[in-house]
Amino acid sequence: MSQFAINLLFVGASFALYIGIAIWARAGSTKDFYVAGGGVHPITNGMATAADWMSAASFISMAGLLASGGYANSTFLMGWTGGYVILAMLLAPYLRKFGKFTVPDFIGDRFYSNTARLVAIVCLIVASVTYVIGQMTGAGVAFSRFLEVSNTWGIWIAAFIVFLYAVFGGMKGITYTQVAQYVVLIIAYTIPAVFIAMQLTGNPIPMFGMFSTHTESGIPLLTKLDDVVNALGFQDYTADVDNKLNMVLFTLSLMVGTAGLPHVIIRFFTVPKVADARWSAGWALVFIALLYLTAPAVGSMARLNLATTVYPDMAGQVENYEEATLNPILYEDRPDWFRTWEETGLITHTDLNNDGRIQMYNNAADFSDRGWEGNELEVNNDILVLANPEIANLPSWVVGLIAAGGIAAALSTAAGLLLAISSAISHDLIKTMINPKISEKGEMLAARISMAGAILLATYLGLNPPGFAAQTVALAFGIAGASLFPALMMGIFSKRMNNKGAIAGMLAGLICTLLYIFTYLGWFFIPGTNMLANTPDNWILGISPLSFGAVGALINFAVAFVVSNATDAPPQEIQDLVESVRYPKGAGAAVDH
Amino acid sequence: MADDKSNAAEYWKANVRLILGCLAVWAFVSYGCAILFRPLLAGIPVGGTDLGFWFAQQGSILTFIVLIFFYAWRMNALDKKYGLGE
């Protein structure tokens, strides 16, 4: 069977599974639609949360980020997992006890203000829409690479599949398809990693293999990797970073951003009890960690594999590393996977010194004494995971599995985001603010129409991605971390926090973060409109725009505290509401209005 | 009623203490061991590199998992002790 047929078989079978689940899990009520009827087992919810959370970026890009950045990019690993600790202790159980359907529900009720509700709705929609663009483009890439359809068709197919199970099944359909998607994506991620760890270290468990001995050279894998990248003019893979303040703030921004992202928070509304919300956060992190503990192994091993593919003399025991770099492979001898990926333009070779060989090294280093005239190989980081099975010479069904896994990661996250967007529109905007008298049936219809509208918008943005697509992740995390997270946390932990304090805090955190991002990345990301060049010299105290979310959150807390204490305490019934959120007793199922 | 109130207040205090303890560990492993104190831990070798690197790429994630389950277990016990569970 050809590779194309195998890919088609794997992806087609996974789609059939998702659609089957969707038919089985149709939503009958608004409660089914928004919170899956509130009856999801904590382990099931943990698995669905993991699929919801792990996007195309986690599946495809993270190992590449680690491979290129080494230790410095550990921030992503810690940030995207550490957020679950604060989510589990500071938000999830209390919001579950509160027992309504959405994040704006809590902010609007707790701060007894429709202004606060509206700010929350806007933050939620902007954060989720920017995030969903990346999922649609990611799914499009996976389709076009593996199913040989055009990018446009790929995105339309993705949109159609999500439409089927999200519009009809709502949260219920999404939850159970996400469970299936988690299983597909974790198997797809782990199998190639196990084989590669076996090949390089003889240890089948990637997370242990990474810290054990590299078989071919007899020295520890990471020491070997340091030596190899060093010989090519790069800094050590494990090298420490100088700007610790920025590293701390970036990690913290990712953590508070993770905890504040609405599509993750609403997953905890689906479990039956407060205690379940606590356990569920733990299970979610277990399932996420299965991938996140493997990713650094995939990253380091792929980096080593790539280097030793180009410089075969560096693979074994090396006496003199400089000498070992002198015989890179001839371009015409490049391996098959190299040729396949060259066709996509994600690997490119330009023979600058016309010696017919491939020189790959850090362009910043001067190796003219070796007769090199510049780095000749450009490798897009995103292909590492997708090309992994081919690099390790694994059978073609593993490639088919990777295709299904990448698509599962993108679709599961897209569905979760679309649900968060549609519930903000149908529930918070239409039902709560515009027309409280709308019937259950009418609200369901509104929810489905806004879901379909959100899918169309996401498809349009996926087909015509704004030039700033890559930067918008910073925006999503900045907004969630600097505005939503502090407001939610203060709503639970401070009885004294009033409407004015919360609104002032949210706006201050949001505006400061946006100003800082726009100053360096351009107003609304329009190229050329940035007021300062985006270089570390220009950053205030060396804080990058991506790390500013944590500062925005601190500003939010400070402003809210000052304004709240200068104005009246919230009314008694709000203080009672805070009391009731704090104690699990009497939670019951998520209530309708 | 007064008893109920002081009972509930004590439960909340115990919860906040527990959270502060857990978050101290959370910050210590991630911001401490993995980032700020990495130079201090440089002398402790782990599989070809140092302990700080291990904390940054694996140790902190493993600690996070333990923390959440520990918190869930202690809180569920507190729910029972103060009679505030579901």
XYZ file of C-alpha atoms in Angstrom:
679
model
C 0.000 0.000 0.000
C 1.341 3.475 -0.768
C 2.125 5.960 1.996
C -0.728 8.122 0.777
C -3.229 5.259 1.095
C -1.974 4.457 4.598
C -2.268 8.090 5.696
C -5.749 8.238 4.242
C -6.691 5.065 6.089
C -5.449 6.324 9.474
C -6.893 9.801 9.180
C -10.157 8.460 7.715
C -10.534 5.885 10.508
C -9.942 8.549 13.160
C -12.583 10.791 11.557
C -15.085 7.946 11.443
C -14.462 7.450 15.154
C -15.020 11.134 15.992
C -18.230 11.293 13.976
C -19.504 8.064 15.522
C -18.939 9.543 18.976
C -20.692 12.751 17.930
C -23.806 10.863 16.886
C -23.796 8.929 20.145
C -23.293 12.060 22.284
C -25.816 14.519 20.841
C -26.685 17.395 23.148
C -30.322 17.463 24.280
C -30.279 20.502 26.585
C -28.301 23.702 27.107
C -26.678 21.957 30.050
C -25.499 19.168 27.752
C -24.316 21.750 25.287
C -22.355 23.968 27.695
C -21.117 21.571 30.375
C -21.794 18.079 28.990
C -24.626 17.625 31.479
C -22.185 18.086 34.378
C -21.644 14.345 34.637
C -18.154 13.749 33.253
C -15.875 11.468 35.288
C -12.757 13.319 36.593
C -10.326 11.021 34.747
C -12.312 11.347 31.517
C -12.376 15.092 32.001
C -8.638 15.096 32.694
C -8.018 13.331 29.404
C -10.349 15.666 27.505
C -8.661 18.673 29.153
C -5.273 17.370 28.040
C -6.457 17.098 24.409
C -8.175 20.463 24.684
C -4.981 22.042 25.984
C -2.412 20.347 23.759
C -2.750 22.085 20.445
C -0.980 21.812 17.149
C 1.681 23.962 18.833
C 2.320 21.415 21.591
C 2.215 18.452 19.248
C 4.155 19.851 16.316
C 6.143 22.876 17.446
C 7.271 22.322 21.017
C 9.918 19.670 20.368
C 11.303 21.923 17.644
C 11.431 24.867 20.053
C 13.301 22.748 22.574
C 15.658 21.412 19.896
C 16.602 24.893 18.751
C 16.587 26.668 22.105
C 17.828 23.945 24.444
C 17.673 24.873 28.115
C 16.419 28.412 27.450
C 13.149 27.092 26.038
C 12.402 24.990 29.118
C 10.153 27.952 29.907
C 7.476 26.428 27.657
C 7.621 23.099 29.479
C 7.333 24.636 32.940
C 4.937 27.404 31.961
C 2.408 25.233 30.178
C 2.329 22.659 32.980
C 2.844 24.852 36.066
C -0.321 26.747 35.183
C -2.313 23.678 36.196
C -1.021 23.932 39.764
C -2.485 27.411 40.195
C -5.582 26.420 38.260
C -6.155 23.456 40.595
C -5.633 25.446 43.795
C -6.786 28.963 42.990
C -9.611 28.610 40.465
C -11.051 25.272 39.378
C -12.769 23.952 42.557
C -14.380 27.315 43.408
C -15.608 28.004 39.904
C -17.086 24.486 39.850
C -18.859 25.260 43.140
C -20.185 28.504 41.684
C -21.906 26.153 39.278
C -22.755 28.192 36.231
C -21.686 27.677 32.662
C -19.099 30.236 31.636
C -16.252 32.464 32.785
C -18.131 35.735 32.116
C -20.968 34.257 34.212
C -18.712 34.290 37.251
C -17.109 37.659 36.603
C -20.478 39.312 35.859
C -22.222 37.851 38.914
C -19.352 38.165 41.372
C -18.671 41.786 40.455
C -22.412 42.526 40.099
C -21.743 44.421 36.942
C -22.576 43.981 33.294
C -19.574 46.166 32.450
C -17.314 43.586 34.082
C -19.213 40.853 32.232
C -18.716 42.655 28.923
C -14.977 43.157 29.538
C -14.735 39.438 30.289
C -16.674 38.530 27.126
C -14.437 40.707 24.960
C -11.244 39.321 26.553
C -12.525 35.789 26.102
C -13.445 36.226 22.461
C -10.220 38.001 21.483
C -8.048 35.451 23.298
C -9.930 32.471 21.848
C -10.198 33.756 18.280
C -6.487 34.559 18.070
C -5.743 31.108 19.428
C -8.052 29.306 17.031
C -6.349 30.789 13.928
C -3.230 28.794 14.735
C -5.235 25.586 15.057
C -6.893 25.989 11.679
C -3.623 26.771 9.901
C -1.957 23.855 11.755
C -4.667 21.459 10.621
C -4.332 22.823 7.078
C -0.577 22.118 7.071
C -1.057 18.580 8.364
C -3.709 17.868 5.735
C -1.727 19.257 2.831
C 1.429 17.383 3.830
C -0.140 14.004 4.503
C -3.228 13.844 2.333
C -1.813 15.690 -0.637
C -4.769 18.041 -0.829
C -4.308 21.786 -1.087
C -4.067 23.857 2.069
C -7.460 25.407 1.312
C -9.169 22.059 0.995
C -7.405 20.891 4.139
C -8.845 23.760 6.154
C -12.352 23.216 4.736
C -12.232 19.515 5.615
C -11.064 20.365 9.143
C -13.862 22.912 9.526
C -16.463 20.420 8.315
C -15.384 17.710 10.779
C -15.375 20.124 13.723
C -18.759 21.438 12.608
C -20.226 17.936 12.694
C -19.373 17.112 16.255
C -19.222 20.535 17.881
C -22.471 21.994 16.551
C -24.555 18.899 17.243
C -22.796 17.581 20.313
C -21.746 20.799 22.060
C -19.573 20.197 25.111
C -20.862 16.634 25.372
C -19.803 15.705 21.844
C -16.554 17.634 22.246
C -15.658 15.959 25.539
C -15.910 12.426 24.235
C -14.261 13.143 20.890
C -11.441 14.846 22.810
C -10.910 11.663 24.800
C -10.538 9.732 21.524
C -8.309 12.470 20.137
C -6.085 12.323 23.207
C -5.561 8.597 22.743
C -4.714 9.065 19.060
C -2.315 11.919 19.659
C -0.426 10.431 22.596
C 0.133 7.117 20.789
C 1.241 8.973 17.687
C 3.678 11.080 19.695
C 5.116 8.307 21.832
C 5.777 5.484 19.361
C 8.391 7.257 17.201
C 9.994 8.701 20.349
C 10.369 5.226 21.852
C 12.040 3.888 18.712
C 14.422 6.836 18.508
C 15.335 6.576 22.193
C 16.041 2.860 21.635
C 18.237 3.574 18.636
C 20.280 6.288 20.345
C 20.518 5.069 23.925
C 19.112 1.561 24.139
C 16.590 2.856 26.679
C 12.991 2.544 25.447
C 11.615 5.269 27.716
C 12.428 8.620 26.087
C 12.445 10.656 29.322
C 15.088 8.349 30.812
C 16.936 7.837 27.541
C 17.569 11.553 27.349
C 19.659 11.419 30.529
C 21.481 8.172 29.747
C 24.455 7.144 27.644
C 24.598 7.692 23.915
C 25.344 4.196 22.620
C 27.462 5.105 19.637
C 29.860 7.440 21.430
C 29.745 5.959 24.914
C 29.269 9.325 26.636
C 26.050 10.810 28.090
C 23.643 11.907 25.354
C 23.428 15.520 26.535
C 27.216 15.821 26.834
C 27.491 14.462 23.309
C 24.901 16.963 22.102
C 26.733 19.856 23.796
C 29.988 18.823 22.116
C 28.368 18.471 18.716
C 26.502 21.782 18.666
C 29.574 23.492 20.097
C 31.691 22.235 17.211
C 29.169 23.869 14.871
C 29.476 27.248 16.522
C 26.293 27.109 18.609
C 26.235 27.624 22.349
C 25.858 24.502 24.481
C 22.437 22.881 24.383
C 22.336 22.924 28.180
C 23.883 26.417 28.494
C 22.440 28.673 31.185
C 20.745 31.963 30.254
C 21.964 35.393 31.349
C 18.655 37.190 31.653
C 17.083 35.289 34.529
C 14.481 37.977 35.232
C 13.037 37.615 31.761
C 13.083 33.821 31.994
C 11.210 33.918 35.307
C 8.647 36.403 34.003
C 8.121 34.511 30.753
C 7.498 31.278 32.658
C 5.139 33.074 35.028
C 3.283 34.669 32.094
C 2.726 31.277 30.507
C 1.531 29.894 33.851
C -1.007 32.602 34.643
C -2.019 32.660 30.983
C -2.678 28.920 31.058
C -4.730 29.234 34.218
C -6.728 32.104 32.741
C -7.587 30.636 29.341
C -11.381 30.217 29.273
C -11.487 27.076 27.152
C -9.413 25.287 29.780
C -11.370 26.677 32.743
C -14.792 25.662 31.399
C -13.665 22.028 31.212
C -13.804 21.969 35.019
C -17.496 22.899 34.991
C -18.287 19.474 33.540
C -17.410 17.265 36.526
C -20.063 16.251 39.074
C -18.447 17.509 42.312
C -15.983 20.050 43.698
C -13.669 17.256 44.842
C -13.763 15.922 41.274
C -12.565 19.293 39.948
C -9.493 18.983 42.197
C -8.698 15.425 41.102
C -9.455 16.236 37.511
C -6.788 18.961 37.354
C -4.269 16.393 38.581
C -5.314 13.855 35.960
C -5.200 16.511 33.254
C -1.603 17.252 34.187
C -0.711 13.546 34.213
C -2.012 13.168 30.677
C -0.313 16.379 29.559
C 2.952 15.317 31.201
C 3.009 12.089 29.169
C 3.639 14.286 26.146
C 5.563 17.074 27.869
C 8.097 14.711 29.436
C 8.672 13.072 26.052
C 9.002 16.353 24.142
C 12.437 17.346 25.536
C 13.748 13.885 24.644
C 12.343 14.205 21.116
C 13.871 17.680 20.807
C 17.368 16.790 22.003
C 17.504 13.509 20.098
C 16.228 15.054 16.878
C 18.852 17.798 17.127
C 21.585 15.198 17.576
C 20.190 13.016 14.787
C 20.078 15.924 12.381
C 23.671 16.947 13.173
C 25.051 13.437 12.825
C 23.101 12.901 9.615
C 24.817 15.919 8.097
C 28.194 15.188 9.744
C 28.462 11.381 9.964
C 32.008 11.655 11.371
C 30.601 13.226 14.536
C 28.364 10.293 15.394
C 30.779 7.978 17.169
C 33.690 8.566 19.524
C 35.338 11.768 18.388
C 38.904 12.800 19.202
C 38.880 16.145 17.476
C 35.492 17.702 16.837
C 36.750 20.340 14.458
C 38.233 17.683 12.211
C 35.010 15.680 12.393
C 33.096 18.591 10.906
C 35.191 18.681 7.764
C 33.354 15.911 5.931
C 29.653 16.694 5.814
C 27.545 14.517 3.509
C 27.348 15.204 -0.174
C 24.110 16.840 -1.204
C 23.396 14.037 -3.661
C 23.761 11.481 -0.844
C 21.064 13.092 1.291
C 18.570 10.664 2.851
C 15.074 10.074 1.456
C 13.183 11.977 4.189
C 15.341 14.958 3.358
C 14.133 14.803 -0.251
C 10.474 14.438 0.775
C 10.593 17.483 3.008
C 12.555 19.519 0.484
C 9.457 19.334 -1.708
C 7.464 21.186 0.947
C 10.092 23.931 1.117
C 10.546 23.386 4.845
C 14.120 22.174 4.322
C 16.262 24.141 1.916
C 19.884 23.772 0.874
C 21.954 26.404 -0.937
C 25.468 25.359 -1.816
C 27.262 28.611 -0.990
C 30.845 27.358 -1.373
C 30.017 25.078 -4.316
C 31.633 21.980 -2.861
C 28.548 19.798 -3.345
C 28.344 19.217 0.411
C 25.951 20.410 3.098
C 27.449 22.771 5.679
C 25.131 23.327 8.595
C 26.351 25.600 11.397
C 25.670 28.776 13.301
C 25.811 31.624 10.823
C 27.071 33.951 13.524
C 30.271 31.907 13.834
C 33.168 32.521 11.465
C 34.361 29.251 9.979
C 35.988 30.629 6.839
C 39.158 28.783 7.906
C 37.242 25.584 7.191
C 36.380 26.832 3.730
C 32.757 27.519 4.695
C 30.978 30.523 3.335
C 27.819 30.499 5.401
C 25.211 28.114 6.731
C 23.781 26.186 3.805
C 20.908 24.352 5.425
C 17.665 25.873 6.659
C 15.425 23.494 8.580
C 11.998 24.606 9.771
C 11.645 23.624 13.448
C 8.095 22.456 12.934
C 9.038 19.455 10.829
C 11.015 17.663 13.559
C 8.086 15.785 15.051
C 6.401 15.131 11.720
C 9.616 13.910 10.100
C 10.727 11.911 13.136
C 9.384 8.509 11.947
C 11.077 8.955 8.586
C 14.369 10.054 10.160
C 14.311 6.931 12.327
C 13.353 4.694 9.371
C 10.120 3.570 10.985
C 7.466 1.663 9.010
C 4.994 3.694 7.001
C 2.047 3.062 9.332
C 3.836 5.167 11.961
C 3.830 8.077 9.521
C 0.088 7.586 9.045
C -0.329 7.633 12.811
C 1.612 10.905 13.127
C -0.688 12.431 10.504
C -3.782 11.407 12.463
C -2.152 12.611 15.714
C -1.262 16.065 14.426
C -4.755 16.550 13.061
C -6.301 15.295 16.321
C -4.252 17.815 18.319
C -5.388 20.708 16.131
C -9.057 19.689 15.967
C -9.481 19.011 19.679
C -8.138 22.413 20.658
C -10.122 24.167 17.931
C -13.352 22.556 19.162
C -12.711 23.612 22.770
C -11.998 27.185 21.729
C -15.067 27.325 19.493
C -17.259 26.178 22.344
C -15.835 28.893 24.618
C -16.545 31.506 21.932
C -20.060 30.314 21.150
C -21.105 30.049 24.807
C -19.842 33.585 25.423
C -22.079 34.788 22.594
C -25.226 32.704 23.104
C -25.158 32.454 26.892
C -23.438 35.587 28.189
C -24.295 38.052 25.484
C -27.716 36.919 24.258
C -29.227 35.080 27.225
C -27.801 37.130 30.103
C -27.404 40.598 28.671
C -29.743 41.048 25.707
C -32.740 38.746 26.032
C -33.074 36.981 29.408
C -36.494 35.664 28.392
C -35.146 33.485 25.600
C -36.405 29.892 25.848
C -34.140 26.890 26.367
C -34.790 25.867 22.774
C -34.043 29.357 21.525
C -30.800 29.460 23.485
C -29.744 26.095 22.064
C -30.433 27.363 18.573
C -28.485 30.540 19.293
C -25.622 28.448 20.678
C -25.531 26.314 17.531
C -25.736 29.284 15.200
C -22.952 31.109 17.038
C -20.875 27.918 16.968
C -21.376 27.658 13.194
C -20.553 31.369 12.854
C -17.410 30.939 14.942
C -16.328 28.020 12.737
C -16.836 30.095 9.607
C -14.840 32.974 11.101
C -12.046 30.588 12.158
C -12.044 29.034 8.679
C -11.838 32.429 7.042
C -8.964 33.445 9.311
C -7.286 30.082 8.703
C -7.515 30.610 4.940
C -6.363 34.223 5.164
C -4.121 34.219 8.218
C -3.224 37.742 9.258
C 0.513 38.331 8.918
C 0.796 38.422 12.662
C -0.509 34.897 13.295
C 2.630 33.826 15.122
C 2.608 36.778 17.509
C -1.020 36.371 18.474
C -0.182 33.580 20.890
C 1.547 36.205 23.031
C -1.630 38.228 22.791
C -3.880 35.352 23.885
C -1.702 34.552 26.876
C -1.204 38.223 27.727
C -4.958 38.843 27.769
C -5.827 35.702 29.705
C -3.033 36.194 32.226
C -3.217 39.950 32.712
C -6.994 40.369 32.770
C -9.010 37.185 33.363
C -6.789 35.285 35.802
C -6.382 38.067 38.415
C -10.091 38.969 38.256
C -11.146 35.362 38.813
C -8.663 34.854 41.622
C -9.574 38.057 43.488
C -13.241 37.234 43.061
C -12.661 34.100 45.113
C -9.925 35.063 47.556
C -10.932 38.617 48.419
C -14.371 39.293 49.842
C -13.572 42.999 49.884
C -12.950 43.194 46.113
C -15.732 45.246 44.553
C -16.944 45.934 41.018
C -14.972 49.144 40.558
C -11.710 47.565 41.701
C -12.131 44.534 39.483
C -13.024 46.516 36.365
C -10.207 49.044 36.918
C -7.762 46.191 37.518
C -8.799 44.225 34.438
C -8.606 47.262 32.187
C -5.273 48.425 33.663
C -3.699 44.973 33.280
C -5.065 44.580 29.776
C -4.118 48.036 28.517
C -0.577 47.988 29.951
C 0.059 44.564 28.427
C -1.324 45.566 25.027
C 0.679 48.814 25.032
C 3.886 46.975 25.842
C 3.275 44.334 23.155
C 2.256 46.879 20.521
C 5.231 49.134 21.291
C 7.628 46.428 20.173
C 5.554 44.355 17.757
C 3.616 47.161 16.041
C 0.156 48.635 16.639
C -2.281 45.793 16.144
C 0.746 43.903 14.800
C 0.859 46.017 11.636
C 4.488 45.767 10.511
C 6.445 48.996 10.680
C 4.235 50.691 13.252
C 6.278 49.580 16.252
C 7.742 52.506 18.125
C 10.863 50.691 19.335
C 12.812 47.911 17.667
C 12.020 44.547 19.223
C 15.503 43.880 20.590
C 16.611 43.072 24.157
C 18.441 46.428 24.400
C 15.172 48.308 24.064
C 13.124 46.208 26.465
C 12.452 47.754 29.869
C 14.684 45.881 32.334
C 15.217 43.285 29.598
C 11.601 42.099 29.800
C 10.447 40.818 26.412
C 6.913 41.633 25.172
C 6.104 37.919 25.486
C 7.002 38.000 29.180
C 4.948 41.065 29.999
C 1.737 39.188 30.819
C 3.071 38.492 34.317
C 3.772 42.196 34.866
C 0.299 43.009 33.530
C -1.180 40.599 36.069
C 0.723 42.322 38.906
C -0.526 45.714 37.696
C -4.061 44.303 37.638
C -3.773 43.091 41.248
C -2.258 46.379 42.463
C -4.779 48.675 40.740
C -7.730 46.516 41.810
C -6.524 46.555 45.421
C -6.092 50.323 45.568
C -9.353 51.195 43.781
C -11.372 48.651 45.722
C -10.154 49.891 49.093
C -10.907 53.487 48.159
C -14.520 52.647 47.288
C -17.471 50.913 48.988
C -17.376 47.276 50.040
C -19.491 44.959 47.892
C -23.084 44.345 49.063
C -23.848 41.610 51.580
C -25.303 39.153 49.059
C -22.074 39.280 47.040
C -20.041 38.593 50.165
C -22.354 35.663 50.821
C -21.778 34.465 47.277
C -18.011 34.499 47.870
C -18.550 32.551 51.098
C -20.620 29.937 49.334
C -18.057 29.524 46.529
C -15.380 28.740 49.107
C -17.130 25.740 50.661
C -17.953 22.648 48.609
C -21.052 21.875 50.693
C -24.245 22.079 48.685
C -22.658 22.264 45.252
C -25.022 19.973 43.391
C -25.012 19.922 39.639
C -24.200 22.952 37.542
C -27.377 24.990 37.760
C -29.342 26.609 35.029
C -30.669 30.101 35.632
C -24.828 29.787 63.579
C -21.767 31.393 65.202
C -20.166 27.957 65.462
C -20.870 27.275 61.821
C -19.246 30.550 60.928
C -16.061 30.047 62.909
C -15.893 26.467 61.658
C -16.109 27.690 58.085
C -13.564 30.426 58.740
C -11.133 27.891 60.150
C -11.641 25.627 57.142
C -10.830 28.505 54.836
C -7.718 29.424 56.857
C -6.526 25.831 56.673
C -7.128 25.839 52.916
C -5.177 29.065 52.414
C -2.294 27.715 54.531
C -2.242 24.548 52.425
C -2.262 26.547 49.189
C 0.590 28.769 50.386
C 2.645 25.706 51.302
C 2.015 24.052 47.936
C 2.749 27.230 46.001
C 6.010 27.682 47.927
C 7.121 24.273 46.633
C 5.773 25.103 43.163
C 7.839 28.308 43.018
C 10.898 26.687 44.606
C 11.234 23.922 42.003
C 10.393 25.988 38.912
C 11.683 29.504 39.574
C 14.205 28.326 42.170
C 15.879 25.071 41.227
C 15.269 25.292 37.488
C 16.132 28.958 36.916
C 17.535 31.162 39.682
C 19.510 28.611 41.700
C 20.708 26.631 38.703
C 24.295 27.951 39.053
C 24.311 26.820 42.700
C 23.234 23.323 41.676
C 25.776 23.135 38.859
C 27.984 20.857 40.937
C 25.390 18.091 41.042
C 25.698 16.051 37.846
C 22.649 14.384 36.330
C 22.969 12.313 33.145
C 25.529 14.430 31.330
C 24.362 17.786 32.633
C 23.367 19.360 35.957
C 20.458 19.131 38.361
C 19.050 22.544 37.393
C 18.627 21.409 33.787
C 16.824 18.280 34.943
C 14.466 20.363 37.078
C 13.775 22.666 34.128
C 12.896 19.860 31.725
C 11.465 17.105 33.925
C 11.751 17.628 37.670
C 9.412 20.573 37.939
C 6.685 18.861 35.875
C 6.867 15.747 38.061
C 6.703 17.924 41.186
C 3.653 19.773 39.823
C 1.763 16.486 39.426
C 2.585 15.418 42.964
C 1.520 18.844 44.296
C -1.924 18.766 42.678
C -2.709 15.255 43.913
C -1.374 16.107 47.369
C -3.583 19.195 47.490
C -6.662 17.265 46.313
C -6.047 14.574 48.918
C -5.519 17.047 51.806
C -8.474 19.211 50.789
C -10.836 16.292 50.551
C -9.733 15.351 54.062
C -10.370 18.935 55.234
C -13.848 18.853 53.642
C -14.629 15.836 55.804
C -12.979 17.154 58.964
C -14.968 20.387 58.901
C -18.108 18.725 57.594
C -18.172 20.996 54.561
C -17.933 18.350 51.858
C -20.697 17.505 49.437
